[in-house]
């Protein structure tokens, strides 16, 4: 996990250095850069794989091509087996992806399993920039006269360039277009993978029948295998425990993996004193015997972290901000103990965990529900995944999401949507609960869902702060802000967070860079 900056065309090295410096927090362990004629690659490194030898940019054996990468390639060992003819310079997973693309071209990106943003450049001016199909790892770009810039975060870009910044779409690869002068022209964009693979329902599933033990065993096996793969690391790995079902499942499997190595799994939870999430996470940790750490913020702690959280997540959506504030405090503590954490992001999208899909008649049919689950996964990169990445990487902590592994998504979305609908005697995520019923504490297994910001106690505190701010603005006669590109602010809470966001990102166009939950 790291931060990257890349530029193709008429290079301004000083601008590139400024951009790289602004994302130092993403990779505090090391910094590297290289200029290759009309390309510039920069890297801030968080050392997780090949701690001593994985410095980036990484070059090929002739120093004619280089790569910088942010993220993890979980099948990198398999890739190395395919490339038996290659003499690798490092044990880095980024080099595995680099060498595969050098050999097979950008079509090889389809074979990568993981979360990543990669930028490659050759001395002849060619190169590629790519982002993983779900968009777990962030990437933004700005097409300026004569040069195209890329960076891991919005705040990397100069203020003058912010109006031109857009989110680089997941599952796409860009190549610079070379004019006769060698400068970059428009370049070429190609989609190499969808967020959710097109699926044909396996014949073994009969949607008109009840599932059996073989289905539950399959769910458990696929998810457990993903958690094991996501624990790939040369440094300690922990788990964020929210006190809910999803993180409890991840922790249960991860605790087994740690025990096999003779280790105790570090777990981390946050919540105000006696909050529901804190108490539930404590129960999970005690049941699993983890090395548990708690953050118990006061109202003053949450208030102090609010403005920072809005800037860090680069967003003003109320649901994201409410959860980001406690997440930020949690990450700040966790990084004192580990460099990698696993989270439960993605489970609700795969198993219909959100109440709205069960309450809205529009999703009452299997096809409609399936379409909504796919849509929700396709938009995760601009919502929950953005909050998850920014709050952790602000402190140089890598967050991994085993529920969003390609195989997990493929297999879980092949399960009949009928089985995910609530009905008589069936609660939401019934399948997932039953699959792990002998690994997760019963009280947690059947606990109802709460939004993280609410369960941690942060939501109530932040709502009070918004009311105070609203009263203050009313007394001062402040006019409601207007978003220049037509973004509609939907609540007093969103207005308050937007004011904070605008101080750091006044030139950024929300419609070009952000997404929003359905309600504020």
Short mmCIF file of C-alpha atoms in Angstrom, two decimals:
data_model
loop_
_atom_site.label_atom_id
_atom_site.label_comp_id
_atom_site.label_asym_id
_atom_site.label_seq_id
_atom_site.Cartn_x
_atom_site.Cartn_y
_atom_site.Cartn_z
CA UNK A 1 0.00 0.00 0.00
CA UNK A 2 1.41 3.32 -1.02
CA UNK A 3 0.75 6.56 -2.83
CA UNK A 4 1.65 7.26 -6.44
CA UNK A 5 2.05 10.27 -8.71
CA UNK A 6 2.60 10.02 -12.46
CA UNK A 7 2.87 12.52 -15.29
CA UNK A 8 3.03 12.02 -19.05
CA UNK A 9 3.88 14.75 -21.55
CA UNK A 10 5.43 18.14 -20.88
CA UNK A 11 6.86 17.35 -17.42
CA UNK A 12 7.25 19.92 -14.65
CA UNK A 13 9.39 18.02 -12.10
CA UNK A 14 8.78 20.64 -9.40
CA UNK A 15 5.00 20.24 -9.73
CA UNK A 16 5.38 16.46 -9.55
CA UNK A 17 7.52 16.74 -6.42
CA UNK A 18 4.91 18.98 -4.77
CA UNK A 19 2.21 16.44 -5.56
CA UNK A 20 4.26 13.58 -4.17
CA UNK A 21 5.02 15.47 -0.97
CA UNK A 22 1.30 16.04 -0.32
CA UNK A 23 0.68 12.28 -0.09
CA UNK A 24 3.68 11.45 2.10
CA UNK A 25 1.24 10.12 4.73
CA UNK A 26 0.28 7.24 2.42
CA UNK A 27 3.84 5.89 2.39
CA UNK A 28 5.98 7.21 5.22
CA UNK A 29 8.63 4.47 4.93
CA UNK A 30 10.33 5.59 1.72
CA UNK A 31 10.09 7.83 -1.33
CA UNK A 32 11.26 7.32 -4.90
CA UNK A 33 10.93 8.91 -8.31
CA UNK A 34 12.24 8.59 -11.86
CA UNK A 35 11.93 10.70 -15.02
CA UNK A 36 12.00 8.98 -18.40
CA UNK A 37 11.88 11.65 -21.07
CA UNK A 38 8.18 12.51 -21.32
CA UNK A 39 7.15 10.51 -18.23
CA UNK A 40 7.64 11.02 -14.49
CA UNK A 41 6.82 8.38 -11.84
CA UNK A 42 6.78 9.02 -8.09
CA UNK A 43 6.13 6.71 -5.16
CA UNK A 44 5.54 7.02 -1.40
CA UNK A 45 6.11 3.60 0.12
CA UNK A 46 4.45 1.76 2.97
CA UNK A 47 6.65 -1.33 3.35
CA UNK A 48 4.49 -4.48 3.57
CA UNK A 49 5.81 -6.97 1.02
CA UNK A 50 9.60 -7.38 0.60
CA UNK A 51 10.20 -4.80 3.30
CA UNK A 52 13.93 -4.47 2.65
CA UNK A 53 14.06 -4.89 -1.13
CA UNK A 54 10.78 -3.61 -2.59
CA UNK A 55 11.70 0.04 -3.11
CA UNK A 56 9.92 1.73 -6.04
CA UNK A 57 10.03 2.73 -8.85
CA UNK A 58 11.00 -0.79 -9.97
CA UNK A 59 12.88 -1.17 -13.28
CA UNK A 60 13.20 -4.00 -15.76
CA UNK A 61 16.61 -5.58 -16.35
CA UNK A 62 17.57 -2.99 -18.99
CA UNK A 63 16.36 0.09 -17.07
CA UNK A 64 14.14 0.93 -20.03
CA UNK A 65 10.81 0.50 -18.24
CA UNK A 66 9.66 1.39 -14.71
CA UNK A 67 6.59 0.94 -12.54
CA UNK A 68 5.05 2.45 -9.41
CA UNK A 69 2.11 0.81 -7.71
CA UNK A 70 -0.35 1.30 -4.87
CA UNK A 71 -2.07 -1.75 -3.42
CA UNK A 72 -1.61 -5.51 -3.30
CA UNK A 73 -1.59 -8.26 -5.94
CA UNK A 74 -2.77 -11.35 -4.06
CA UNK A 75 -1.96 -13.84 -6.81
CA UNK A 76 1.58 -12.53 -7.32
CA UNK A 77 3.15 -15.89 -6.42
CA UNK A 78 1.12 -17.62 -9.15
CA UNK A 79 2.20 -14.93 -11.62
CA UNK A 80 5.85 -15.56 -10.79
CA UNK A 81 5.35 -19.25 -11.49
CA UNK A 82 4.03 -18.31 -14.95
CA UNK A 83 7.08 -16.10 -15.54
CA UNK A 84 9.72 -18.71 -14.84
CA UNK A 85 11.99 -17.17 -17.49
CA UNK A 86 12.14 -13.81 -15.69
CA UNK A 87 14.88 -12.89 -13.22
CA UNK A 88 13.07 -10.82 -10.65
CA UNK A 89 14.94 -8.00 -8.92
CA UNK A 90 12.63 -7.95 -5.86
CA UNK A 91 10.06 -10.05 -4.02
CA UNK A 92 7.51 -7.26 -4.45
CA UNK A 93 4.03 -8.15 -5.67
CA UNK A 94 4.10 -4.96 -7.78
CA UNK A 95 7.04 -6.33 -9.77
CA UNK A 96 5.03 -9.47 -10.53
CA UNK A 97 2.27 -7.37 -12.10
CA UNK A 98 4.83 -5.21 -13.91
CA UNK A 99 6.62 -8.15 -15.48
CA UNK A 100 3.38 -9.77 -16.58
CA UNK A 101 2.25 -6.59 -18.34
CA UNK A 102 5.68 -6.17 -19.95
CA UNK A 103 5.40 -9.67 -21.37
CA UNK A 104 1.72 -9.83 -22.34
CA UNK A 105 0.65 -6.21 -22.68
CA UNK A 106 -2.18 -4.44 -20.91
CA UNK A 107 -4.53 -7.38 -21.56
CA UNK A 108 -2.65 -9.09 -18.70
CA UNK A 109 -4.31 -6.68 -16.25
CA UNK A 110 -7.37 -8.91 -16.45
CA UNK A 111 -5.36 -11.67 -14.73
CA UNK A 112 -4.39 -9.60 -11.69
CA UNK A 113 -6.19 -10.44 -8.44
CA UNK A 114 -6.11 -7.66 -5.95
CA UNK A 115 -6.50 -3.96 -5.29
CA UNK A 116 -4.21 -1.63 -7.18
CA UNK A 117 -3.42 1.53 -9.08
CA UNK A 118 -0.38 1.10 -11.34
CA UNK A 119 1.60 3.50 -13.52
CA UNK A 120 4.28 2.28 -15.94
CA UNK A 121 6.56 4.15 -18.32
CA UNK A 122 9.16 3.28 -20.97
CA UNK A 123 12.07 5.35 -22.17
CA UNK A 124 10.45 5.48 -25.63
CA UNK A 125 7.47 7.38 -24.21
CA UNK A 126 5.02 4.50 -24.05
CA UNK A 127 3.31 3.53 -20.81
CA UNK A 128 0.09 2.46 -19.09
CA UNK A 129 -1.92 3.58 -16.08
CA UNK A 130 -4.54 1.24 -14.63
CA UNK A 131 -6.93 0.94 -11.67
CA UNK A 132 -8.40 -2.27 -10.25
CA UNK A 133 -11.91 -3.23 -11.47
CA UNK A 134 -13.75 -2.34 -8.25
CA UNK A 135 -11.73 0.76 -7.50
CA UNK A 136 -10.60 -0.41 -4.07
CA UNK A 137 -7.50 1.68 -4.55
CA UNK A 138 -7.97 5.36 -5.44
CA UNK A 139 -6.73 7.16 -8.54
CA UNK A 140 -7.42 10.64 -9.94
CA UNK A 141 -6.22 12.36 -13.09
CA UNK A 142 -6.14 15.78 -14.68
CA UNK A 143 -5.75 16.36 -18.42
CA UNK A 144 -3.92 19.66 -18.72
CA UNK A 145 -2.49 21.34 -21.84
CA UNK A 146 0.48 19.21 -22.89
CA UNK A 147 0.49 16.92 -19.84
CA UNK A 148 -1.69 14.36 -18.07
CA UNK A 149 -1.28 14.01 -14.30
CA UNK A 150 -2.24 11.13 -12.01
CA UNK A 151 -2.29 10.86 -8.20
CA UNK A 152 -3.71 8.71 -5.42
CA UNK A 153 -5.60 11.54 -3.73
CA UNK A 154 -7.38 14.77 -4.60
CA UNK A 155 -5.23 16.79 -2.23
CA UNK A 156 -2.10 15.87 -4.21
CA UNK A 157 -3.04 18.26 -7.02
CA UNK A 158 -2.06 21.93 -7.12
CA UNK A 159 -4.97 24.25 -6.35
CA UNK A 160 -4.81 25.69 -9.88
CA UNK A 161 -5.22 22.18 -11.34
CA UNK A 162 -8.11 21.07 -9.12
CA UNK A 163 -10.90 22.18 -11.50
CA UNK A 164 -9.56 19.73 -14.13
CA UNK A 165 -9.29 16.75 -11.77
CA UNK A 166 -11.55 13.73 -12.34
CA UNK A 167 -11.82 10.29 -10.79
CA UNK A 168 -10.00 7.73 -12.93
CA UNK A 169 -12.61 4.99 -13.57
CA UNK A 170 -12.11 1.50 -12.10
CA UNK A 171 -11.31 -1.32 -14.49
CA UNK A 172 -9.76 0.96 -17.12
CA UNK A 173 -6.27 1.27 -18.56
CA UNK A 174 -4.92 4.45 -20.15
CA UNK A 175 -2.01 4.75 -22.56
CA UNK A 176 -0.45 8.06 -23.62
CA UNK A 177 -0.94 9.03 -27.24
CA UNK A 178 2.36 9.94 -28.86
CA UNK A 179 2.49 12.79 -31.32
CA UNK A 180 5.43 13.12 -33.70
CA UNK A 181 7.08 15.51 -31.26
CA UNK A 182 6.93 12.83 -28.55
CA UNK A 183 4.41 14.78 -26.47
CA UNK A 184 1.28 13.24 -25.02
CA UNK A 185 -1.92 13.83 -26.96
CA UNK A 186 -5.32 12.64 -25.74
CA UNK A 187 -4.21 9.08 -25.03
CA UNK A 188 -6.31 5.93 -25.18
CA UNK A 189 -8.74 4.55 -22.59
CA UNK A 190 -9.76 0.89 -22.65
CA UNK A 191 -11.90 -1.03 -20.19
CA UNK A 192 -10.15 -4.28 -19.27
CA UNK A 193 -12.57 -5.63 -16.63
CA UNK A 194 -15.98 -4.98 -15.08
CA UNK A 195 -16.37 -4.56 -11.33
CA UNK A 196 -18.70 -7.53 -11.25
CA UNK A 197 -18.12 -10.37 -13.73
CA UNK A 198 -21.13 -11.40 -15.82
CA UNK A 199 -22.47 -14.54 -14.24
CA UNK A 200 -24.59 -17.50 -15.32
CA UNK A 201 -26.31 -19.06 -12.34
CA UNK A 202 -24.79 -22.52 -11.73
CA UNK A 203 -27.12 -25.43 -12.35
CA UNK A 204 -26.42 -26.79 -8.87
CA UNK A 205 -28.57 -24.02 -7.37
CA UNK A 206 -32.33 -24.43 -7.50
CA UNK A 207 -33.78 -21.08 -6.45
CA UNK A 208 -37.23 -22.50 -5.77
CA UNK A 209 -35.80 -24.79 -3.07
CA UNK A 210 -34.25 -24.05 0.31
CA UNK A 211 -30.46 -24.06 0.48
CA UNK A 212 -28.73 -27.00 2.11
CA UNK A 213 -25.52 -27.59 4.08
CA UNK A 214 -23.44 -27.85 0.90
CA UNK A 215 -24.31 -24.24 0.01
CA UNK A 216 -23.38 -23.04 3.49
CA UNK A 217 -20.12 -24.98 3.39
CA UNK A 218 -19.31 -23.43 0.02
CA UNK A 219 -19.93 -19.89 1.30
CA UNK A 220 -17.76 -20.57 4.32
CA UNK A 221 -14.96 -22.13 2.30
CA UNK A 222 -14.80 -19.34 -0.31
CA UNK A 223 -14.82 -16.55 2.28
CA UNK A 224 -12.33 -18.29 4.55
CA UNK A 225 -9.94 -18.81 1.64
CA UNK A 226 -10.20 -15.11 0.78
CA UNK A 227 -9.40 -14.02 4.34
CA UNK A 228 -6.34 -16.29 4.29
CA UNK A 229 -5.12 -14.74 1.02
CA UNK A 230 -5.70 -11.25 2.33
CA UNK A 231 -3.43 -11.97 5.29
CA UNK A 232 -0.49 -12.14 2.86
CA UNK A 233 2.10 -9.87 4.46
CA UNK A 234 5.65 -9.57 5.73
CA UNK A 235 4.39 -7.36 8.60
CA UNK A 236 1.69 -7.82 11.30
CA UNK A 237 -1.98 -7.93 10.24
CA UNK A 238 -4.98 -7.03 12.42
CA UNK A 239 -8.76 -6.68 12.08
CA UNK A 240 -11.08 -3.71 12.58
CA UNK A 241 -13.96 -4.98 14.74
CA UNK A 242 -17.14 -2.94 14.38
CA UNK A 243 -19.13 -5.32 16.57
CA UNK A 244 -21.22 -6.41 13.60
CA UNK A 245 -21.54 -9.70 11.77
CA UNK A 246 -19.19 -9.00 8.86
CA UNK A 247 -16.09 -7.97 10.78
CA UNK A 248 -16.75 -10.73 13.34
CA UNK A 249 -16.62 -13.32 10.53
CA UNK A 250 -13.37 -11.86 9.19
CA UNK A 251 -11.90 -11.86 12.70
CA UNK A 252 -12.99 -15.45 13.37
CA UNK A 253 -11.18 -16.76 10.29
CA UNK A 254 -8.17 -14.49 10.78
CA UNK A 255 -7.85 -15.60 14.41
CA UNK A 256 -7.61 -19.21 13.22
CA UNK A 257 -4.91 -18.29 10.71
CA UNK A 258 -2.96 -16.44 13.38
CA UNK A 259 -3.30 -19.37 15.81
CA UNK A 260 -1.86 -21.72 13.19
CA UNK A 261 1.25 -19.53 13.24
CA UNK A 262 1.34 -19.54 17.03
CA UNK A 263 0.23 -15.89 17.15
CA UNK A 264 -2.64 -13.88 18.61
CA UNK A 265 -4.70 -11.78 16.23
CA UNK A 266 -4.68 -8.04 17.00
CA UNK A 267 -8.20 -6.54 16.87
CA UNK A 268 -9.28 -2.91 17.15
CA UNK A 269 -12.60 -1.31 18.09
CA UNK A 270 -13.87 2.22 18.65
CA UNK A 271 -16.90 3.67 20.38
CA UNK A 272 -18.05 6.03 23.06
CA UNK A 273 -18.35 4.62 26.57
CA UNK A 274 -20.99 1.82 26.65
CA UNK A 275 -21.83 2.26 22.94
CA UNK A 276 -23.37 -0.75 21.23
CA UNK A 277 -20.45 -1.32 18.83
CA UNK A 278 -17.81 -1.13 21.52
CA UNK A 279 -19.56 -3.66 23.77
CA UNK A 280 -20.27 -6.03 20.88
CA UNK A 281 -16.68 -5.87 19.61
CA UNK A 282 -15.42 -6.55 23.12
CA UNK A 283 -17.58 -9.68 23.27
CA UNK A 284 -16.25 -10.89 19.90
CA UNK A 285 -12.66 -10.34 20.97
CA UNK A 286 -13.15 -12.19 24.24
CA UNK A 287 -14.85 -15.10 22.45
CA UNK A 288 -12.01 -15.37 19.90
CA UNK A 289 -9.21 -14.68 22.37
CA UNK A 290 -7.69 -11.84 20.35
CA UNK A 291 -5.18 -9.20 21.39
CA UNK A 292 -7.84 -6.51 21.65
CA UNK A 293 -7.40 -2.73 21.62
CA UNK A 294 -10.15 -0.17 22.24
CA UNK A 295 -10.46 3.54 21.52
CA UNK A 296 -13.07 5.24 23.72
CA UNK A 297 -13.38 8.82 22.46
CA UNK A 298 -15.17 11.56 24.34
CA UNK A 299 -17.52 14.01 22.67
CA UNK A 300 -14.63 16.48 22.65
CA UNK A 301 -12.41 13.95 20.85
CA UNK A 302 -15.04 13.43 18.15
CA UNK A 303 -15.59 17.16 17.75
CA UNK A 304 -11.86 17.76 17.42
CA UNK A 305 -11.55 15.06 14.72
CA UNK A 306 -14.53 16.21 12.64
CA UNK A 307 -12.91 18.81 10.39
CA UNK A 308 -9.86 16.62 9.87
CA UNK A 309 -12.06 13.68 8.91
CA UNK A 310 -13.85 15.66 6.19
CA UNK A 311 -10.52 16.75 4.71
CA UNK A 312 -8.95 13.31 5.02
CA UNK A 313 -11.76 11.40 3.28
CA UNK A 314 -12.04 14.19 0.67
CA UNK A 315 -15.83 13.96 0.89
CA UNK A 316 -18.81 15.62 2.58
CA UNK A 317 -21.48 12.91 2.35
CA UNK A 318 -23.01 12.70 5.87
CA UNK A 319 -23.02 8.91 6.09
CA UNK A 320 -19.35 8.78 5.15
CA UNK A 321 -18.37 11.56 7.55
CA UNK A 322 -20.24 9.99 10.50
CA UNK A 323 -18.32 6.76 10.08
CA UNK A 324 -15.05 8.44 9.12
CA UNK A 325 -14.64 10.29 12.41
CA UNK A 326 -14.43 7.17 14.61
CA UNK A 327 -12.55 5.32 11.84
CA UNK A 328 -9.89 8.01 11.82
CA UNK A 329 -9.37 7.70 15.58
CA UNK A 330 -9.26 3.92 15.27
CA UNK A 331 -6.64 4.00 12.49
CA UNK A 332 -4.45 6.36 14.49
CA UNK A 333 -4.31 3.82 17.31
CA UNK A 334 -4.09 0.67 15.17
CA UNK A 335 -1.00 1.84 13.26
CA UNK A 336 0.93 1.77 16.53
CA UNK A 337 0.56 -2.02 16.49
CA UNK A 338 0.12 -3.21 12.86
CA UNK A 339 0.59 -2.02 9.29
CA UNK A 340 -2.35 -3.93 7.78
CA UNK A 341 -5.97 -4.38 8.87
CA UNK A 342 -8.81 -6.41 7.40
CA UNK A 343 -12.35 -5.00 7.32
CA UNK A 344 -15.84 -6.29 6.52
CA UNK A 345 -16.57 -3.90 3.63
CA UNK A 346 -18.65 -5.45 0.83
CA UNK A 347 -20.66 -8.05 2.76
CA UNK A 348 -23.85 -5.99 2.76
CA UNK A 349 -23.61 -5.50 -0.99
CA UNK A 350 -23.15 -9.22 -1.63
CA UNK A 351 -25.78 -10.52 0.79
CA UNK A 352 -28.43 -7.75 0.72
CA UNK A 353 -27.64 -6.44 4.18
CA UNK A 354 -29.11 -2.97 3.79
CA UNK A 355 -32.67 -2.45 4.99
CA UNK A 356 -33.72 -0.36 1.99
CA UNK A 357 -33.49 -3.30 -0.43
CA UNK A 358 -35.99 -5.22 1.71
CA UNK A 359 -38.33 -2.28 2.37
CA UNK A 360 -38.56 -0.90 -1.18
CA UNK A 361 -41.01 -2.87 -3.41
CA UNK A 362 -38.80 -1.99 -6.39
CA UNK A 363 -36.35 -4.67 -5.23
CA UNK A 364 -38.89 -7.34 -4.34
CA UNK A 365 -38.13 -9.53 -7.36
CA UNK A 366 -34.94 -11.59 -7.67
CA UNK A 367 -33.81 -9.87 -10.87
CA UNK A 368 -34.36 -6.40 -9.44
CA UNK A 369 -32.53 -7.27 -6.24
CA UNK A 370 -29.61 -8.80 -8.15
CA UNK A 371 -29.33 -5.69 -10.31
CA UNK A 372 -29.28 -3.47 -7.23
CA UNK A 373 -26.59 -5.56 -5.54
CA UNK A 374 -24.42 -5.27 -8.65
CA UNK A 375 -25.05 -1.51 -8.86
CA UNK A 376 -24.12 -1.02 -5.21
CA UNK A 377 -20.81 -2.85 -5.71
CA UNK A 378 -20.04 -0.77 -8.80
CA UNK A 379 -20.38 2.46 -6.78
CA UNK A 380 -18.45 1.36 -3.68
CA UNK A 381 -15.26 3.01 -4.95
CA UNK A 382 -16.71 6.49 -4.45
CA UNK A 383 -18.38 5.77 -1.09
CA UNK A 384 -17.39 3.20 1.57
CA UNK A 385 -14.14 2.25 -0.11
CA UNK A 386 -13.10 5.89 -0.32
CA UNK A 387 -13.70 6.37 3.40
CA UNK A 388 -11.97 3.08 4.22
CA UNK A 389 -8.87 3.93 2.18
CA UNK A 390 -8.44 7.53 3.29
CA UNK A 391 -8.95 7.11 7.03
CA UNK A 392 -6.41 4.30 7.23
CA UNK A 393 -3.86 5.61 4.74
CA UNK A 394 -3.84 8.99 6.46
CA UNK A 395 -1.70 7.21 9.06
CA UNK A 396 0.14 4.84 6.72
CA UNK A 397 -2.13 1.88 7.53
CA UNK A 398 -3.30 -0.53 4.82
CA UNK A 399 -6.93 -1.69 4.85
CA UNK A 400 -7.90 -4.86 2.97
CA UNK A 401 -11.39 -6.04 2.05
CA UNK A 402 -11.65 -9.85 1.70
CA UNK A 403 -15.39 -9.79 0.89
CA UNK A 404 -14.53 -7.93 -2.33
CA UNK A 405 -12.14 -10.56 -3.65
CA UNK A 406 -12.96 -11.43 -7.27
CA UNK A 407 -13.72 -15.09 -6.50
CA UNK A 408 -15.87 -14.18 -3.52
CA UNK A 409 -17.95 -11.79 -5.60
CA UNK A 410 -18.23 -14.27 -8.43
CA UNK A 411 -19.42 -17.08 -6.18
CA UNK A 412 -21.66 -15.05 -3.85
CA UNK A 413 -23.44 -13.26 -6.70
CA UNK A 414 -24.07 -16.64 -8.34
CA UNK A 415 -26.23 -17.56 -5.35
CA UNK A 416 -29.93 -17.08 -6.20
CA UNK A 417 -31.07 -13.61 -5.17
CA UNK A 418 -34.29 -15.21 -3.89
CA UNK A 419 -32.30 -16.67 -1.01
CA UNK A 420 -31.14 -13.20 0.05
CA UNK A 421 -34.64 -11.73 0.36
CA UNK A 422 -36.12 -11.50 3.84
CA UNK A 423 -39.22 -13.58 4.48
CA UNK A 424 -41.03 -15.53 7.11
CA UNK A 425 -38.45 -16.69 9.65
CA UNK A 426 -35.60 -15.25 7.56
CA UNK A 427 -33.65 -12.14 8.53
CA UNK A 428 -31.26 -10.19 6.33
CA UNK A 429 -28.02 -12.01 5.47
CA UNK A 430 -29.52 -15.27 6.73
CA UNK A 431 -27.23 -17.31 4.48
CA UNK A 432 -24.09 -15.64 5.78
CA UNK A 433 -25.19 -16.01 9.39
CA UNK A 434 -25.91 -19.72 9.01
CA UNK A 435 -22.64 -20.35 7.17
CA UNK A 436 -20.61 -19.15 10.17
CA UNK A 437 -22.91 -20.09 13.02
CA UNK A 438 -20.34 -22.25 14.82
CA UNK A 439 -17.53 -19.69 14.46
CA UNK A 440 -19.26 -16.50 15.63
CA UNK A 441 -20.77 -15.76 19.03
CA UNK A 442 -24.57 -16.22 18.89
CA UNK A 443 -25.35 -12.74 20.22
CA UNK A 444 -23.27 -11.25 17.41
CA UNK A 445 -24.39 -13.74 14.78
CA UNK A 446 -28.01 -12.62 15.10
CA UNK A 447 -27.40 -9.00 16.06
CA UNK A 448 -29.27 -6.44 13.93
CA UNK A 449 -27.39 -4.04 11.67
CA UNK A 450 -26.48 -0.52 12.77
CA UNK A 451 -24.70 2.13 10.76
CA UNK A 452 -21.11 2.37 12.02
CA UNK A 453 -21.40 6.04 12.92
CA UNK A 454 -24.53 5.32 14.96
CA UNK A 455 -23.37 2.13 16.68
CA UNK A 456 -20.10 3.76 17.73
CA UNK A 457 -21.94 6.64 19.36
CA UNK A 458 -20.39 9.19 16.99
CA UNK A 459 -23.59 9.92 15.06
CA UNK A 460 -25.40 11.47 18.00
CA UNK A 461 -22.42 13.64 18.93
CA UNK A 462 -21.92 14.89 15.37
CA UNK A 463 -25.63 15.64 14.96
CA UNK A 464 -25.40 17.91 17.99
CA UNK A 465 -22.40 19.71 16.50
CA UNK A 466 -24.28 20.30 13.25
CA UNK A 467 -27.20 21.84 15.13
CA UNK A 468 -24.83 24.19 16.95
CA UNK A 469 -23.19 25.19 13.67
CA UNK A 470 -26.57 25.75 12.03
CA UNK A 471 -27.67 28.04 14.87
CA UNK A 472 -24.40 29.99 14.64
CA UNK A 473 -24.75 30.47 10.89
CA UNK A 474 -28.38 31.54 11.32
CA UNK A 475 -27.37 34.17 13.85
CA UNK A 476 -24.72 35.46 11.43
CA UNK A 477 -27.10 35.44 8.49
CA UNK A 478 -24.91 33.06 6.48
CA UNK A 479 -26.27 32.05 3.08
CA UNK A 480 -26.42 28.35 2.17
CA UNK A 481 -23.47 27.43 -0.08
CA UNK A 482 -24.04 26.70 -3.74
CA UNK A 483 -22.02 23.98 -5.46
CA UNK A 484 -20.83 25.36 -8.78
CA UNK A 485 -21.27 22.25 -10.92
CA UNK A 486 -24.86 21.65 -9.82
CA UNK A 487 -24.36 19.18 -6.97
CA UNK A 488 -27.40 19.38 -4.68
CA UNK A 489 -26.78 19.65 -0.95
CA UNK A 490 -29.54 17.61 0.66
CA UNK A 491 -29.49 18.34 4.38
CA UNK A 492 -28.21 20.75 7.02
CA UNK A 493 -25.62 18.15 7.95
CA UNK A 494 -24.33 17.91 4.39
CA UNK A 495 -24.20 21.71 4.14
CA UNK A 496 -22.05 21.86 7.29
CA UNK A 497 -19.61 19.24 6.03
CA UNK A 498 -19.49 20.81 2.58
CA UNK A 499 -18.34 24.12 4.07
CA UNK A 500 -15.41 22.30 5.68
CA UNK A 501 -14.64 20.34 2.50
CA UNK A 502 -14.72 23.47 0.36
CA UNK A 503 -11.94 25.09 2.37
CA UNK A 504 -9.50 22.41 1.14
CA UNK A 505 -11.02 21.54 -2.24
CA UNK A 506 -12.58 24.77 -3.49
CA UNK A 507 -11.67 24.07 -7.12
CA UNK A 508 -12.68 20.40 -7.22
CA UNK A 509 -15.91 19.56 -9.06
CA UNK A 510 -17.91 17.03 -6.98
CA UNK A 511 -19.75 15.66 -10.02
CA UNK A 512 -16.39 14.75 -11.60
CA UNK A 513 -14.80 13.21 -8.53
CA UNK A 514 -17.35 12.07 -5.93
CA UNK A 515 -20.41 9.91 -5.43
CA UNK A 516 -23.19 10.12 -2.84
CA UNK A 517 -25.46 7.81 -0.88
CA UNK A 518 -29.13 7.85 -1.83
CA UNK A 519 -30.06 9.87 1.26
CA UNK A 520 -28.23 12.40 3.39
#
